[in-house]
Every structure is written in C-alpha cells, then in structure tokens.
Tab-separated table of C-alpha atoms in Angstrom:
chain	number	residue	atom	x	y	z
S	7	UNK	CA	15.258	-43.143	41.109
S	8	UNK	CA	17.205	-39.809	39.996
S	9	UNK	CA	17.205	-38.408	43.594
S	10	UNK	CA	18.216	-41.825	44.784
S	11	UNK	CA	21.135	-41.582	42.274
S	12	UNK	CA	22.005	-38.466	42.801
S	13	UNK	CA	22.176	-38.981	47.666
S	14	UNK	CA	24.103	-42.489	46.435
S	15	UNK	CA	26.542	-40.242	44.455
S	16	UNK	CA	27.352	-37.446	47.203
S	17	UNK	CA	27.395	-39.881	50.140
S	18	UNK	CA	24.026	-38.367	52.503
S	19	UNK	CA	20.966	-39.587	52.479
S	20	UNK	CA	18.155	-36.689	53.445
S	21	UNK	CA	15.706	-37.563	56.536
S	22	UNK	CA	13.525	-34.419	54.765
S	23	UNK	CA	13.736	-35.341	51.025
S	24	UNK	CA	11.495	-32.239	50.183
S	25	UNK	CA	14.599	-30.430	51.166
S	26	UNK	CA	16.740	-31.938	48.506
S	27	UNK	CA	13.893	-31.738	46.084
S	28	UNK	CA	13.645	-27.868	46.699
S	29	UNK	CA	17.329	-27.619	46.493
S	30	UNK	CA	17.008	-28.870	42.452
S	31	UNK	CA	14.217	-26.742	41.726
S	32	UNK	CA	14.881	-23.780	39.371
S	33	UNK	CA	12.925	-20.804	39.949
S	34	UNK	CA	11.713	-21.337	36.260
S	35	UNK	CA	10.068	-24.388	37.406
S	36	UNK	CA	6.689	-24.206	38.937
S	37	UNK	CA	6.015	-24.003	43.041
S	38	UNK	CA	8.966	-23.515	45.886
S	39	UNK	CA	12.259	-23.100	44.373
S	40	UNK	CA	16.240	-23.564	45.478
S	41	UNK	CA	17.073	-19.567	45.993
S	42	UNK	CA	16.832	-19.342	49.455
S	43	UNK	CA	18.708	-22.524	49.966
S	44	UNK	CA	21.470	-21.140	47.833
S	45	UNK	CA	21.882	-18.220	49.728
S	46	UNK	CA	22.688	-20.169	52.873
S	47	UNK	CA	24.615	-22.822	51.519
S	48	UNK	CA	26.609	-20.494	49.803
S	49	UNK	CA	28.038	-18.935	53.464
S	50	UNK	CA	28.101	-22.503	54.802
S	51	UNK	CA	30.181	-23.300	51.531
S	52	UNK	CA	32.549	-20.462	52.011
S	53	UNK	CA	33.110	-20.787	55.869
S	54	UNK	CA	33.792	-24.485	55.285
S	55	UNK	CA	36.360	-23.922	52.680
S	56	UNK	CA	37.739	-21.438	54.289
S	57	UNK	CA	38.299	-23.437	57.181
S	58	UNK	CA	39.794	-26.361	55.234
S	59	UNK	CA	42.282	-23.906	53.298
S	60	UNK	CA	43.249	-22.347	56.636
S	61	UNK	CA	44.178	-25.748	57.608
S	62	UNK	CA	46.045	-27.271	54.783
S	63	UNK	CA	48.103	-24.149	54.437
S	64	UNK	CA	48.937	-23.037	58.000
S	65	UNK	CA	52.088	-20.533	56.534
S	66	UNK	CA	49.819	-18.724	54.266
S	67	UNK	CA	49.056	-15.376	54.554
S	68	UNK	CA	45.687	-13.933	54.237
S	69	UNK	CA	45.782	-12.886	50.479
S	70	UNK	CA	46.453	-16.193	49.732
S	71	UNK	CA	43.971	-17.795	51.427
S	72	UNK	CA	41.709	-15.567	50.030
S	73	UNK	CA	42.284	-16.907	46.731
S	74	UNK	CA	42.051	-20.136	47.348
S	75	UNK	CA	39.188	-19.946	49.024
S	76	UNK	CA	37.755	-17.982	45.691
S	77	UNK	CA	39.412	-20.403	43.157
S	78	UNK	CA	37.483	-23.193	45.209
S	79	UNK	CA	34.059	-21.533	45.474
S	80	UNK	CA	33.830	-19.574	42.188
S	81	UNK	CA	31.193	-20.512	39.226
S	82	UNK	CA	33.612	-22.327	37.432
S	83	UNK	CA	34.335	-24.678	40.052
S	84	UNK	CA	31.184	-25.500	41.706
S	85	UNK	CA	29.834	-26.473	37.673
S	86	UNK	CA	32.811	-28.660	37.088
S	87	UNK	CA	31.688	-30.406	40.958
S	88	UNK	CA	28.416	-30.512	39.153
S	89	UNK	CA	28.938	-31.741	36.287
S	90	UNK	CA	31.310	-34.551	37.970
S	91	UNK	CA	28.307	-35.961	39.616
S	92	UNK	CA	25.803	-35.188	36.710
S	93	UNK	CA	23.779	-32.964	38.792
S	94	UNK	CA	22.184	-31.428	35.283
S	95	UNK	CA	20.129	-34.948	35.233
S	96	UNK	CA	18.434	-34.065	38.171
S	97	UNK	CA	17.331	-30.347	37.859
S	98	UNK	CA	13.785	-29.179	38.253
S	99	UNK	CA	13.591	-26.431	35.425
S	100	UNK	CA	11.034	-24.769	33.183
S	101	UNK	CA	9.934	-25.366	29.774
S	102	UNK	CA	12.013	-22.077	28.865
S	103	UNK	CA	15.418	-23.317	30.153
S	104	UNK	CA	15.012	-27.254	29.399
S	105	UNK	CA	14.872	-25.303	25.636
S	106	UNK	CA	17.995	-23.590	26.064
S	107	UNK	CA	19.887	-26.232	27.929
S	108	UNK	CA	19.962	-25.026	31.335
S	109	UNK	CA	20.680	-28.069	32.838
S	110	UNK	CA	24.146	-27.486	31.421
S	111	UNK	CA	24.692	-24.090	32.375
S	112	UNK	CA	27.286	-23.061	34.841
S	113	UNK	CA	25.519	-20.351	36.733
S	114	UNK	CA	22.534	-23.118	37.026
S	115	UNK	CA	24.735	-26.515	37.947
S	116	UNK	CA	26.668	-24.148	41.031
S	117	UNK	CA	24.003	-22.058	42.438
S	118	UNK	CA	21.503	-25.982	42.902
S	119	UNK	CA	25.336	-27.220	44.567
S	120	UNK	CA	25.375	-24.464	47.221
S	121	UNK	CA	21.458	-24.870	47.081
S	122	UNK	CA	21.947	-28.587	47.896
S	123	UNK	CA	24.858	-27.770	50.467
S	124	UNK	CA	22.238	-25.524	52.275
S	125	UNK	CA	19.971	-28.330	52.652
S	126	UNK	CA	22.309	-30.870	53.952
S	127	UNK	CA	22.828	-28.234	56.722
S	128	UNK	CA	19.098	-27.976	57.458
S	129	UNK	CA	18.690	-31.626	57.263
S	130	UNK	CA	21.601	-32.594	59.486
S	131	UNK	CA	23.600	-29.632	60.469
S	132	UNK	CA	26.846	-28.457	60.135
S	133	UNK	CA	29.574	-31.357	60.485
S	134	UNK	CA	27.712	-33.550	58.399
S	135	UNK	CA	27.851	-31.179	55.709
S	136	UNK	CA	31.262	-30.671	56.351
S	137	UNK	CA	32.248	-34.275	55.386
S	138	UNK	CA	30.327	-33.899	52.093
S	139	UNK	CA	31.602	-30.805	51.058
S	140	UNK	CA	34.872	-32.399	51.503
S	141	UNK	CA	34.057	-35.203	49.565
S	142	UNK	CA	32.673	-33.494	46.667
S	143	UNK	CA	35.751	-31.420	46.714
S	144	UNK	CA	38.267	-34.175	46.984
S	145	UNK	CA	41.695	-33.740	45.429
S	146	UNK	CA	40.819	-30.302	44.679
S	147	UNK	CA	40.962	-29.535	48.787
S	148	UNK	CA	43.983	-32.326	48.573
S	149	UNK	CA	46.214	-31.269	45.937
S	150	UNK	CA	45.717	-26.991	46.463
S	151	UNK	CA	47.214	-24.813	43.988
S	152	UNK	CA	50.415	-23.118	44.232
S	153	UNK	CA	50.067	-18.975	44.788
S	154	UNK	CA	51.201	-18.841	41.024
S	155	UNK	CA	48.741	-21.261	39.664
S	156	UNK	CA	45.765	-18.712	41.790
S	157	UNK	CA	46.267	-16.142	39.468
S	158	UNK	CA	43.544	-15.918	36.673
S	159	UNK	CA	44.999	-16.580	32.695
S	160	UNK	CA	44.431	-12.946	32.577
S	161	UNK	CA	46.805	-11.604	34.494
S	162	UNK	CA	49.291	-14.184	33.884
S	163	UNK	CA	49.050	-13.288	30.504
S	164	UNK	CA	49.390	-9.423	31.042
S	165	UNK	CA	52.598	-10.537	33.833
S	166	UNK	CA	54.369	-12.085	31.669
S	167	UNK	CA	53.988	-9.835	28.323
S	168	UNK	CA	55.087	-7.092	30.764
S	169	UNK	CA	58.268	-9.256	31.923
S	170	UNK	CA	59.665	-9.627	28.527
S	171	UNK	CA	58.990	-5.918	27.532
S	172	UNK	CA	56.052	-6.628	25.359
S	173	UNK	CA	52.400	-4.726	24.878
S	174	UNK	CA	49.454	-5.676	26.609
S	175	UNK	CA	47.222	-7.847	25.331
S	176	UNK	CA	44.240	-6.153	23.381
S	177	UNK	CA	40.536	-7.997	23.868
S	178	UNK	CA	37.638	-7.994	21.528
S	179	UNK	CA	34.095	-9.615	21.133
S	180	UNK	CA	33.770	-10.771	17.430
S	181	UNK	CA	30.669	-12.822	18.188
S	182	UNK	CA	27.407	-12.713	20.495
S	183	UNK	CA	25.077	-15.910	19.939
S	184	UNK	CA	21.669	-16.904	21.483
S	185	UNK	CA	18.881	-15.148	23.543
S	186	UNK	CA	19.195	-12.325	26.227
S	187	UNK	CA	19.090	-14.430	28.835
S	188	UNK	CA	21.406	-17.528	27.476
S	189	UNK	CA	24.224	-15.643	25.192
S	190	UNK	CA	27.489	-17.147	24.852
S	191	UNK	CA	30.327	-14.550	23.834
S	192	UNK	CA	33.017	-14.862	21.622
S	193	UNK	CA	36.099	-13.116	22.309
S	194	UNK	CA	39.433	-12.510	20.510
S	195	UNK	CA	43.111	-11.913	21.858
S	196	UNK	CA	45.772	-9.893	20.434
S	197	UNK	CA	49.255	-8.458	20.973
S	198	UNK	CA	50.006	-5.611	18.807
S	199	UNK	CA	53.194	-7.254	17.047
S	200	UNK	CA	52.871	-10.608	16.731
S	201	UNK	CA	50.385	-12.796	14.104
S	202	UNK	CA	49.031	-15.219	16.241
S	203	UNK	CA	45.497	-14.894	17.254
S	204	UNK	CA	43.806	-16.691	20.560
S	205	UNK	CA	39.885	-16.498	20.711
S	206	UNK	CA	37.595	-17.851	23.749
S	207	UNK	CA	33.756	-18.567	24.251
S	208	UNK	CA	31.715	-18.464	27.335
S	209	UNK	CA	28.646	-17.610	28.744
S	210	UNK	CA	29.826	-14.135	30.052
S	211	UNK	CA	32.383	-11.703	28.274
S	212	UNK	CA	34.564	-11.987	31.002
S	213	UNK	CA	34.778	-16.036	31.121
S	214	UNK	CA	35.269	-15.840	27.487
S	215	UNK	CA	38.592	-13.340	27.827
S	216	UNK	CA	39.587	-15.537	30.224
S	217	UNK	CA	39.451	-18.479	28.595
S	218	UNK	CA	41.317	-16.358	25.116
S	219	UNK	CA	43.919	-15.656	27.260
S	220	UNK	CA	44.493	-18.750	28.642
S	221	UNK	CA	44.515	-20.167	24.976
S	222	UNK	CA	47.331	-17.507	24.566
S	223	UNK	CA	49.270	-18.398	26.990
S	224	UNK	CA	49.902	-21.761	25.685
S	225	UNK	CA	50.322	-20.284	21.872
S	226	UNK	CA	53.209	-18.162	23.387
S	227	UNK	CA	55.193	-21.038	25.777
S	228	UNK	CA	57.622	-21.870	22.814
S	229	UNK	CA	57.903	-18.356	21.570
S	230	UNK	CA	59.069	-16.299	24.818
C-alpha cells in the first residue's frame, strides 16, 4: 500500500515495480540496493534541469544557469522534494539507520529521489521522466530565483558586511552531537564589533554555517 501511495503521489505508475522497490532500498538494508540507480538518475536529473533552466531563462548567461541548475539539484533541495511527498515513509533501511532516523536525513531522502528518477528512466525512458521531474519540481522550475537570491547566505552575508565597511564574519563549532556517522554540528556566527550572536545546526559543518549566517542576515536587516 506504501509503494502504491508513494506512484499515486509522483504521478507514474512502474511496469517493473522491483525497479522502484530497489530505488528505496538503502544500502544498510539487506539484498540489492538504490546506489547504482542514484548514480544515473542523478545525470538524468541534472541534464533535465538543465534543460528546463536553459529554457525558462533564454537571456541568461552560463554562470547563471549554472547556479540554478545547482540551487535546483543540491541536497537541500532534493530532501525538501522528499520530504514534500513523504518519501521517508517508504525507505528500505537497516536496523542501524531506522535507530538514528535515517528516514529523515537529507543525504538519505535526495540520493532514493535521484535513485527513483533513475528508475523511471529505466522503466519508461527519458520523456516520461521528464514530465515527473517537472512535476515534482513544480513552482520551484516555475517561479526561478533571481541571480541575487542564487547566492548562498554565506556570501551574502560576507557581501554585504564588506559593502558597509564592516569585518567579516568569524565562524565557530560550539557543539558536535550524535555518532560518527549521524553528527549534527552546531555552529556560531560573529562579527568582531557588534553583540549579537547567530548560531546554526545541520548535519554537516558547512550546512550548519550556512544556515548561522542566514540567521544573521535577518538579525542585521534593521541594523544596516
């Protein structure tokens, strides 16, 4: 009933359904698993976006395109995609990551997406999969974001300290939770100068800056 769900959700319905079911299989789980369906759905993925940002944005130049394209097909947003049609519920995962809650796990939820966008190419080939990448992306393909908005919180961040003559932003792990191979880290944001103090957590140090810096940002709207 899960896998019924979970074709009803992205619109196909597999003629091989041991395709889709090796497409949700971690390799923690017993038997075949999804890694060599997420290699190749991860180049149909890219080509496909690629195609649809070339499209939608006929005046932009290459740079540009190449991050959209990267916004679009980076960890972040193939987990959100995901977790928007509860693929977590449907994962085939060992006893080891069911205990550490890989099911909610962004490196998990977007490597089984491009796993299950490499079987909808084997099952029914390329235009087919075209439509349901484009479904799954919906207003994100729609409603792209401006060449401003591409730029990471990061570098924002550092862009517009430097515009108004201030220091860089200094970055620094105050916490590291959980096992080797499911930390989350804790990170901290600071400009020499000013009290305020932005933190960010994440399963990789450099999500976590990211996501400090982005909580700077906002702290420093009404103060520069």
């Amino acid at each position: 009933m899960e896998l019924e769900r979970l074709q009803e959700i992205i619109g196909y319905r597999f003629s091989q359904p041991e395709l889709l079911l090796c497409a949700l299989t971690h390799r923690s789980a017993s038997g075949p698993n999804n890694e060599r369906l997420e290699f190749l759905g991860d180049s149909v993925l890219n080509f496909v976006v690629a195609a649809e940002v070339f499209e939608r944005r006929k005046q932009a130049r290459e740079g540009e395109l190449s991050r959209l394209r990267a916004n679009l097909v980076n960890q972040a947003s193939l987990a959100d995609i995901a977790r928007a049609i509860a693929l977590g519920d449907s994962l085939r995962l060992g006893g080891g990551e069911l205990k550490t809650g890989g099911q909610r796990r962004d490196s998990i939820l977007s490597d089984t997406l491009e796993a299950i966008v490499g079987a909808i190419y084997l099952d029914a080939g390329m235009n087919t999969c075209r439509e349901v990448i484009r479904r799954l992306y919906g207003d994100r393909l729609r409603e792209l974001p401006g060449v401003q908005e591409l730029k990471d919180p990061k570098t924002r961040l550092q862009e517009r300290l430097q515009s108004a003559g201030l220091p860089l932003p200094e970055y620094r792990v105050i916490e590291i939770a959980g096992r080797a191979h499911a930390q989350t880290f804790r990170v901290e944001c600071r400009i020499s100068g000013f009290s305020m103090v932005a933190s960010g957590t994440a399963n990789s140090r450099r999500q976590a800056e990211q996501k400090a810096a982005a909580s700077m940002l906002q702290r420093l709207e009404a103060q520069i």
